[in-house]
PDB file of C-alpha atoms in Angstrom:
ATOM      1  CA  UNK A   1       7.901 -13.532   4.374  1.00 55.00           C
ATOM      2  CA  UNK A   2      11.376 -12.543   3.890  1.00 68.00           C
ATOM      3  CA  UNK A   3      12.532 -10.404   0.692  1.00 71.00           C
ATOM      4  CA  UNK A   4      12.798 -13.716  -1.632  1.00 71.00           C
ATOM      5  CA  UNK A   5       9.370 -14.490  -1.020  1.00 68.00           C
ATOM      6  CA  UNK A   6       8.574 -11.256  -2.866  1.00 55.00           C
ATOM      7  CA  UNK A   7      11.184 -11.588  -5.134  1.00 58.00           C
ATOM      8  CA  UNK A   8       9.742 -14.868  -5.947  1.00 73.00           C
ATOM      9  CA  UNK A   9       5.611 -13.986  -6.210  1.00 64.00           C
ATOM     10  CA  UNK A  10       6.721 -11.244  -8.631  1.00 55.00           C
ATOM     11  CA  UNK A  11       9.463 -13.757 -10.644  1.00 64.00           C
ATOM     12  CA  UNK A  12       6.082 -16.067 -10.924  1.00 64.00           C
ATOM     13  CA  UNK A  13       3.859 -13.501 -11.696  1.00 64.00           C
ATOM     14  CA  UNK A  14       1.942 -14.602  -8.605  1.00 62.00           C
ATOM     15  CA  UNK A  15       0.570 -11.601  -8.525  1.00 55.00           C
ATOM     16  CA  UNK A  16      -3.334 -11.622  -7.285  1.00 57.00           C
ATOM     17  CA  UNK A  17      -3.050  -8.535  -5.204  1.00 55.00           C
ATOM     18  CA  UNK A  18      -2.445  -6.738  -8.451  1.00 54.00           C
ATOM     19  CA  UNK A  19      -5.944  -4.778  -9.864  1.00 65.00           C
ATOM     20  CA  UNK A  20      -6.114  -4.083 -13.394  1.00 75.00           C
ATOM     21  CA  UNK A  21      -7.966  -0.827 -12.375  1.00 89.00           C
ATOM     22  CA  UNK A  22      -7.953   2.157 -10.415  1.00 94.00           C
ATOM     23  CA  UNK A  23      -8.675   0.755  -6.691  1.00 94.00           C
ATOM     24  CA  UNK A  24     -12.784   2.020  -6.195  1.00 94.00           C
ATOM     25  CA  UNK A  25     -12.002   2.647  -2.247  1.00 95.00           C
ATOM     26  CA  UNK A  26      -8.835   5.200  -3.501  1.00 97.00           C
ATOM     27  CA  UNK A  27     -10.527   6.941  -5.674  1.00 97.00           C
ATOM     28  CA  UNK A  28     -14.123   7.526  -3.354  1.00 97.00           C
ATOM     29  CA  UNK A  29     -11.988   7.937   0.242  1.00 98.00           C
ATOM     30  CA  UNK A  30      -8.727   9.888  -1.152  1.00 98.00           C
ATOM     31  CA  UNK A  31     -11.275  13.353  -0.612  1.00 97.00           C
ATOM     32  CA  UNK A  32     -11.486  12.353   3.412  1.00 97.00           C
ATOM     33  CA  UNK A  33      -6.887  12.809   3.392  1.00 97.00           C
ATOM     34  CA  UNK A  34      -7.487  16.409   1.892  1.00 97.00           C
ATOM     35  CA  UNK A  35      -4.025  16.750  -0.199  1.00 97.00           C
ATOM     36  CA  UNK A  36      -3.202  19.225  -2.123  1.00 98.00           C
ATOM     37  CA  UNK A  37      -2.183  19.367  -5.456  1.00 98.00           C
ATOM     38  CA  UNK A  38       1.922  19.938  -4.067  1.00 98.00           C
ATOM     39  CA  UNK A  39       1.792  17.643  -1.065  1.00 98.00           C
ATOM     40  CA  UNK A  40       4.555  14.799  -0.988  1.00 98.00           C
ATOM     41  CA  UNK A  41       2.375  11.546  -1.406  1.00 98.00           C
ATOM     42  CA  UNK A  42       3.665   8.103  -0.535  1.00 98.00           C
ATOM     43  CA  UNK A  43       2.645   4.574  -1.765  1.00 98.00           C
ATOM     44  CA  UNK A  44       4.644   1.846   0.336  1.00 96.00           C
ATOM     45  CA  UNK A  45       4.655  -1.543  -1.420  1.00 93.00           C
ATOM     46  CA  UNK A  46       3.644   0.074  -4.459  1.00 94.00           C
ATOM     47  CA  UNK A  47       4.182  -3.506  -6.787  1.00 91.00           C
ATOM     48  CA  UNK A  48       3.108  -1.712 -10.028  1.00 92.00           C
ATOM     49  CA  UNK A  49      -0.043  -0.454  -8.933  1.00 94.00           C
ATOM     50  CA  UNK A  50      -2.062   1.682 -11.272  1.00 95.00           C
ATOM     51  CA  UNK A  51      -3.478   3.862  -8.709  1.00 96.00           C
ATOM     52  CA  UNK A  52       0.067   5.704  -9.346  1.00 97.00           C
ATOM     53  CA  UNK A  53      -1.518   7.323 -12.316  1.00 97.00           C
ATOM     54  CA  UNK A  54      -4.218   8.062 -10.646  1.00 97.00           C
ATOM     55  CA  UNK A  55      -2.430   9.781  -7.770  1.00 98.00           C
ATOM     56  CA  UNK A  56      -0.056  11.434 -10.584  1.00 98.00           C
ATOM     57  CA  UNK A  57      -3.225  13.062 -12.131  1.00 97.00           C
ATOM     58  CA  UNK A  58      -3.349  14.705  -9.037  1.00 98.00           C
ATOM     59  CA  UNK A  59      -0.335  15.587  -7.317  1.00 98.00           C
ATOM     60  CA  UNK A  60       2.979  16.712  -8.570  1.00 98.00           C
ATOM     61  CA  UNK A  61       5.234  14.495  -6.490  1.00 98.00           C
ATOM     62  CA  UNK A  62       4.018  10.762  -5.707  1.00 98.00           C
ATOM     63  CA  UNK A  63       6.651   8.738  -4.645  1.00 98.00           C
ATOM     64  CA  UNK A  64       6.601   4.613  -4.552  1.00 97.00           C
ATOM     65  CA  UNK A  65       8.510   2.256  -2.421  1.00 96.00           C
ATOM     66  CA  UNK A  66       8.865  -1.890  -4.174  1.00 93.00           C
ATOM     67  CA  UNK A  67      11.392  -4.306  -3.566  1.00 90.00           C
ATOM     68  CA  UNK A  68      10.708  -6.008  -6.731  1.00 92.00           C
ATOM     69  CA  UNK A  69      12.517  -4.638  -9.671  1.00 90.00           C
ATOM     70  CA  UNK A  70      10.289  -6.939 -11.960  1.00 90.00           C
ATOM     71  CA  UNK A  71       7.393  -5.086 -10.791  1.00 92.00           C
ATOM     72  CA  UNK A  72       8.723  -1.402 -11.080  1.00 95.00           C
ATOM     73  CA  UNK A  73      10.177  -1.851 -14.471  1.00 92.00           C
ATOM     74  CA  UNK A  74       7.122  -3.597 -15.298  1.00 92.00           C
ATOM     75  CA  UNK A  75       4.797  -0.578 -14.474  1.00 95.00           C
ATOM     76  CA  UNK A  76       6.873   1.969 -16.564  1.00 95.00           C
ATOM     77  CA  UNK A  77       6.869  -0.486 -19.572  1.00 94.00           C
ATOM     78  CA  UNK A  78       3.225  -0.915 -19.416  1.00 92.00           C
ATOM     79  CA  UNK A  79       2.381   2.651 -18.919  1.00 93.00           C
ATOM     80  CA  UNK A  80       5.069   3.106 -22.135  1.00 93.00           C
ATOM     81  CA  UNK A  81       7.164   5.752 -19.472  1.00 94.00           C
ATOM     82  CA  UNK A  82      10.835   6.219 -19.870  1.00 96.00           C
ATOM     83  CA  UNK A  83      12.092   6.916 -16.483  1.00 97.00           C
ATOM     84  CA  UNK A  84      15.401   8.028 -15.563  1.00 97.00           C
ATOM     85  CA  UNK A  85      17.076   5.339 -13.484  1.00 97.00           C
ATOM     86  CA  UNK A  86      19.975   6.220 -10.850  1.00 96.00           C
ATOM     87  CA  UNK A  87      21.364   4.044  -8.492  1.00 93.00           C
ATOM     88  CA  UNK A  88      21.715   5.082  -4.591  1.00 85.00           C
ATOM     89  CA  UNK A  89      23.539   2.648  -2.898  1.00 83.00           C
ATOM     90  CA  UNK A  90      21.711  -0.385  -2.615  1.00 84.00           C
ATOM     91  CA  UNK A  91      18.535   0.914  -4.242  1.00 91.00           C
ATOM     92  CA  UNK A  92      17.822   2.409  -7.511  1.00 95.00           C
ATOM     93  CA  UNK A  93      15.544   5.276  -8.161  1.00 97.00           C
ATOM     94  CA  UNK A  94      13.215   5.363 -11.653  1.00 97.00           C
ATOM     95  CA  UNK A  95      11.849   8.437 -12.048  1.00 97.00           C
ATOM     96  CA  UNK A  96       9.296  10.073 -14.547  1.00 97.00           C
ATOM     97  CA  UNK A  97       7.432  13.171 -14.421  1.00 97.00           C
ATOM     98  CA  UNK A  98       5.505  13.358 -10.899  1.00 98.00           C
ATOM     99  CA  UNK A  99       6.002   9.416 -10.180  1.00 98.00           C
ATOM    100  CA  UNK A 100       9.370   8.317  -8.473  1.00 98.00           C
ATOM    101  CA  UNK A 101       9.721   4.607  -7.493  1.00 97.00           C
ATOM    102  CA  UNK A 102      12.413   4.023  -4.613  1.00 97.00           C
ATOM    103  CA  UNK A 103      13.435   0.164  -6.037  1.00 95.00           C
ATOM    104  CA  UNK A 104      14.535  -1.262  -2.756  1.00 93.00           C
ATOM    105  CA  UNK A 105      13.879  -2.642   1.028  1.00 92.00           C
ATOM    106  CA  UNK A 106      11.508  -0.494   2.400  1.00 93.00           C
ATOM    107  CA  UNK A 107      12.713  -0.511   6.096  1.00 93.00           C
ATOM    108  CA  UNK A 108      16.269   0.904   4.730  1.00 93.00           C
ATOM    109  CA  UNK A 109      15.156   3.281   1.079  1.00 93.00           C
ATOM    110  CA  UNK A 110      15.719   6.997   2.102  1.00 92.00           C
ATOM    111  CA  UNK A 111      13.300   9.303   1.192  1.00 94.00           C
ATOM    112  CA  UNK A 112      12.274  12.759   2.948  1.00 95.00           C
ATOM    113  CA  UNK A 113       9.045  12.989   4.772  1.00 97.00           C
ATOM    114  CA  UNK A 114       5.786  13.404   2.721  1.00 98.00           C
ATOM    115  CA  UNK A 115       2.851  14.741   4.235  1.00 98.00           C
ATOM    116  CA  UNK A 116       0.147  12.173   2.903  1.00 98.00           C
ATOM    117  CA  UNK A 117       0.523   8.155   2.447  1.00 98.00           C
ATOM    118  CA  UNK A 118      -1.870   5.876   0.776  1.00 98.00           C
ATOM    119  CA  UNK A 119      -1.518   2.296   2.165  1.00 97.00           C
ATOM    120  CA  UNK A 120      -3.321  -0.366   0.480  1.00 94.00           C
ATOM    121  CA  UNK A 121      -1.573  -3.467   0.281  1.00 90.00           C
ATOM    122  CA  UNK A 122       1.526  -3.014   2.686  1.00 93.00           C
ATOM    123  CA  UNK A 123       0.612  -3.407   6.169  1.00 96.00           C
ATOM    124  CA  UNK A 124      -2.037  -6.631   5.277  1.00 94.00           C
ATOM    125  CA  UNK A 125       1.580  -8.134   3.692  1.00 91.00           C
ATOM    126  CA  UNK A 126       3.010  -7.879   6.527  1.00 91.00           C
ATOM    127  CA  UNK A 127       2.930 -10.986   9.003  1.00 90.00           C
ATOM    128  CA  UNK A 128       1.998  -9.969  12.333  1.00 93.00           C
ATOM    129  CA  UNK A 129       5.528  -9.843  13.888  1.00 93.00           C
ATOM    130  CA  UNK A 130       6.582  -7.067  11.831  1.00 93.00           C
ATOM    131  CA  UNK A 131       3.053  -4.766  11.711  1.00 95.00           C
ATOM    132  CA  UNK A 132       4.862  -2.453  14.694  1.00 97.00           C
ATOM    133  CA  UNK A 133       8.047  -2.350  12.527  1.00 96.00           C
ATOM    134  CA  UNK A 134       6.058  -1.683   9.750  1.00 96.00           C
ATOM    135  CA  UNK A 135       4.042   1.224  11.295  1.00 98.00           C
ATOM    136  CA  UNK A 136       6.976   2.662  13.282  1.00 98.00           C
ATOM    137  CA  UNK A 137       8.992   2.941   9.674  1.00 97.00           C
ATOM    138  CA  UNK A 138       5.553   4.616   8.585  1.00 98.00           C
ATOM    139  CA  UNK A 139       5.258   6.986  10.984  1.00 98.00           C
ATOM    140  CA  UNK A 140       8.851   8.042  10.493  1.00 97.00           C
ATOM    141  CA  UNK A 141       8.454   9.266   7.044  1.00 98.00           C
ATOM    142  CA  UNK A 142       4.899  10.946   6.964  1.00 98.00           C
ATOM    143  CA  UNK A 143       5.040  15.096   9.125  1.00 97.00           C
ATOM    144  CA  UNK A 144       3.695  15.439  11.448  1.00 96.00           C
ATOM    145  CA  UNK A 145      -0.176  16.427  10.524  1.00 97.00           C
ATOM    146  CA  UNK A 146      -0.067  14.278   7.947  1.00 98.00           C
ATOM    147  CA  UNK A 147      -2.916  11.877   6.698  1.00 98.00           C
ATOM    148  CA  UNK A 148      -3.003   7.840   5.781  1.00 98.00           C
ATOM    149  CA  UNK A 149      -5.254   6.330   3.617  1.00 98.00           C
ATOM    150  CA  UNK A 150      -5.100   2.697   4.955  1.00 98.00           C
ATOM    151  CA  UNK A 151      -7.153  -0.398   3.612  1.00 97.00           C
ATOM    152  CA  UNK A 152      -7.247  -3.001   5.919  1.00 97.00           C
ATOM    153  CA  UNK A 153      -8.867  -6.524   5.357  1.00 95.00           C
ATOM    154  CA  UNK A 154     -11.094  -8.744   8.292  1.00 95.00           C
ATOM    155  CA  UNK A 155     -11.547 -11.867   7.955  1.00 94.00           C
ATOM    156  CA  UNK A 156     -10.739 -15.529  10.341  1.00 93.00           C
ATOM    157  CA  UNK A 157      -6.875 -15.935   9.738  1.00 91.00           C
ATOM    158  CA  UNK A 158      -7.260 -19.589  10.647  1.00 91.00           C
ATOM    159  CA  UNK A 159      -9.361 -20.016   7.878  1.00 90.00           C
ATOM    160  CA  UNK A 160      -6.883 -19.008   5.299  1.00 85.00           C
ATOM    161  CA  UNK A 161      -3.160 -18.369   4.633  1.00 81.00           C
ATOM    162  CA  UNK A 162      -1.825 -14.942   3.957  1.00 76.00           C
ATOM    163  CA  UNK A 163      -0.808 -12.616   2.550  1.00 83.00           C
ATOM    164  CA  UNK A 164      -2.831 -10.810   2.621  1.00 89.00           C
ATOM    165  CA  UNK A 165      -3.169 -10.861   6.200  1.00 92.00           C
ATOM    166  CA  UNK A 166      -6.296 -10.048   8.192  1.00 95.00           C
ATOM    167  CA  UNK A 167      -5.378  -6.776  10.225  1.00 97.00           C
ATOM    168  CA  UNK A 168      -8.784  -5.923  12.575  1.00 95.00           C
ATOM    169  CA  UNK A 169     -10.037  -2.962  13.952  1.00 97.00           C
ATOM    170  CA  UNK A 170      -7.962  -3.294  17.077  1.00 97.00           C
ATOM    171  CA  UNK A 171      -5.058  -3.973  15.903  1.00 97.00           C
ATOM    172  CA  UNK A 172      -5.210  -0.986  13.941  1.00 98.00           C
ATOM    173  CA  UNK A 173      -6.016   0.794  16.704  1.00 98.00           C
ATOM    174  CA  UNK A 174      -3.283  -0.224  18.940  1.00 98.00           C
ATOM    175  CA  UNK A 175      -0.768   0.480  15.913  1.00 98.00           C
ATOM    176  CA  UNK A 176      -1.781   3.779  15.375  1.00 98.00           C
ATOM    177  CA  UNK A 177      -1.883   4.340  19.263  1.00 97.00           C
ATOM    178  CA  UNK A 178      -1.601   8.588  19.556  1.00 97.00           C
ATOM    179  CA  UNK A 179      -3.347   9.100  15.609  1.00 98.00           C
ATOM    180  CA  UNK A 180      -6.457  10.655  15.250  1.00 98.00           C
ATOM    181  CA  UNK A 181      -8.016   7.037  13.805  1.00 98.00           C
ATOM    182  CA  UNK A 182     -11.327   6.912  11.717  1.00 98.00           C
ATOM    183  CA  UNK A 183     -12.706   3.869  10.322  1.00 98.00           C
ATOM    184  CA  UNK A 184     -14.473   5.639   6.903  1.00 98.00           C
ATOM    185  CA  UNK A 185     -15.742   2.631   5.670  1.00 97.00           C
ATOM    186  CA  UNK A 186     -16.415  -1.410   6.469  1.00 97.00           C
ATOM    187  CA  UNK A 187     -17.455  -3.358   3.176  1.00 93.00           C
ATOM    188  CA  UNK A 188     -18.571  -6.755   3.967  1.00 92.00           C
ATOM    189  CA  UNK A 189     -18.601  -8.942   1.529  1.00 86.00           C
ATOM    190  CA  UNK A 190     -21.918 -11.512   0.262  1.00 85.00           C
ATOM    191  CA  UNK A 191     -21.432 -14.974  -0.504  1.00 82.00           C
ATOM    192  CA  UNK A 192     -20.379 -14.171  -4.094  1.00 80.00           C
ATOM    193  CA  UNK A 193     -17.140 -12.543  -3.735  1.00 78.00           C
ATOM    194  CA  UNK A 194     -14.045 -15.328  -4.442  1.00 73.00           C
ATOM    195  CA  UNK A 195     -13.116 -15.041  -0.918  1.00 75.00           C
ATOM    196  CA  UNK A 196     -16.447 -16.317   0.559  1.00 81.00           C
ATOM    197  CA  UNK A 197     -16.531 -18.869  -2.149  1.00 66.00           C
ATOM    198  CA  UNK A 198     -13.558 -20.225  -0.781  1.00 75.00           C
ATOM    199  CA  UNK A 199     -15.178 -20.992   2.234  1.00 79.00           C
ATOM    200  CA  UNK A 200     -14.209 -17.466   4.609  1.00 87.00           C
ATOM    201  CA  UNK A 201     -17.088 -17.437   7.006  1.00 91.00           C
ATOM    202  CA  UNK A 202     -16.619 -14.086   6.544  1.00 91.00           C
ATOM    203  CA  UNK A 203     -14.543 -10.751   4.517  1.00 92.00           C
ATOM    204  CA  UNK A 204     -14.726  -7.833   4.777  1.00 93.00           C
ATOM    205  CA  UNK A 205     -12.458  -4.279   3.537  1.00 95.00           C
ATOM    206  CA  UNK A 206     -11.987  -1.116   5.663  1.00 97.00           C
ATOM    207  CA  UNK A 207     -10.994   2.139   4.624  1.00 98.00           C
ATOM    208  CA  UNK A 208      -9.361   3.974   7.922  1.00 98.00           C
ATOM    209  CA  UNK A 209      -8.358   7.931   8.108  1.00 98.00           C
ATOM    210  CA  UNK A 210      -5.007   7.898  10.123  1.00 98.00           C
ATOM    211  CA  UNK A 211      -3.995  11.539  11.268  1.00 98.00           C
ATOM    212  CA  UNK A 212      -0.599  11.891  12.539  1.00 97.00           C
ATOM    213  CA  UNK A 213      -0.609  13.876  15.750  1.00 90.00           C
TER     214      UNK A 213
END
């Protein structure tokens, strides 16, 4: 689970956390964070996620954070952008219109707070030794007041490798110790989904409103 891992998955193009489309939980739960149009928003892990667009039709300043420089330069290519690369450091910064991707380890990238965060595939990468370094980094960028989106996923770990990891309600909880913490949504999967078919007992996606206090 170190950086080469990533480096790797995306050098392989073993990519099957990547959707094609617009994530349905973003676009039905993003009206719980209440952002406005010139609120800072923040996708950690953001691979080369369409939901960028998405956001960008929205807000004026969404800001990504990847490791991978196959997948950011792979999201401007397919979206035919030309962004304006600079180089801070040990990161570089691509940059077009209201989407900025931070290229770089996302423990170390600087970036000033923002006051909303959509999370949906970075803390279920993360093993569970590094969830509290994870969330403390988190916490550190978003102002206080501000709002996560955060998709979690439940199912028996022992049943299946991650990433993605399962991250239950608890664990959340205990995280996010001293955040207002709503759970908006639990979607349990049937037996037809590809995870049950691969034998998960069970699977299930939440959708959580984290308020920073």
């Amino acid at each position: 689970m170190d950086a080469e891992f990533w480096h790797s998955r995306w050098a392989e193009n073993r990519i099957g956390f990547h959707l094609d489309d617009t994530n349905p939980v973003l676009t039905q739960y993003w009206p719980m964070v209440k952002a406005t149009r010139d609120d800072r928003v923040l996708v950690p892990m953001c691979g080369k996620s369409v939901d960028l667009v998405w956001l960008a039709q929205k807000h004026n300043n969404v800001i990504g954070i990847e490791l991978s420089d196959i997948a950011v330069r792979s999201f401007f290519a397919e979206h035919l952008y030309t962004p304006m690369v600079t180089t801070i450091g040990h990161e570089s910064v691509y940059a077009f219109d209201e989407i900025t991707i931070h290229c770089g380890d996302y423990f170390s990238v600087r970036i000033d707070p923002v006051d909303v965060v959509y999370d949906r595939a970075a803390l279920i990468a993360m093993p569970k030794n590094m969830r509290e370094m994870y969330v403390e980094r988190l916490l550190s960028l978003v102002k206080k007041g501000g709002r996560i989106l955060l998709v979690t996923l439940d199912y028996p770990q022992e049943q299946l490798n991650g990433p993605p990891f399962s991250v239950m309600s608890d664990e959340v909880r205990r995280l996010f110790d001293g955040c207002n913490i709503t759970l908006l949504a639990r979607d349990e999967k049937d037996e037809t989904h590809p995870r049950r078919k691969n034998g998960l007992s069970h699977f299930a996606e939440e959708a959580w409103l984290i308020e920073v206090a």
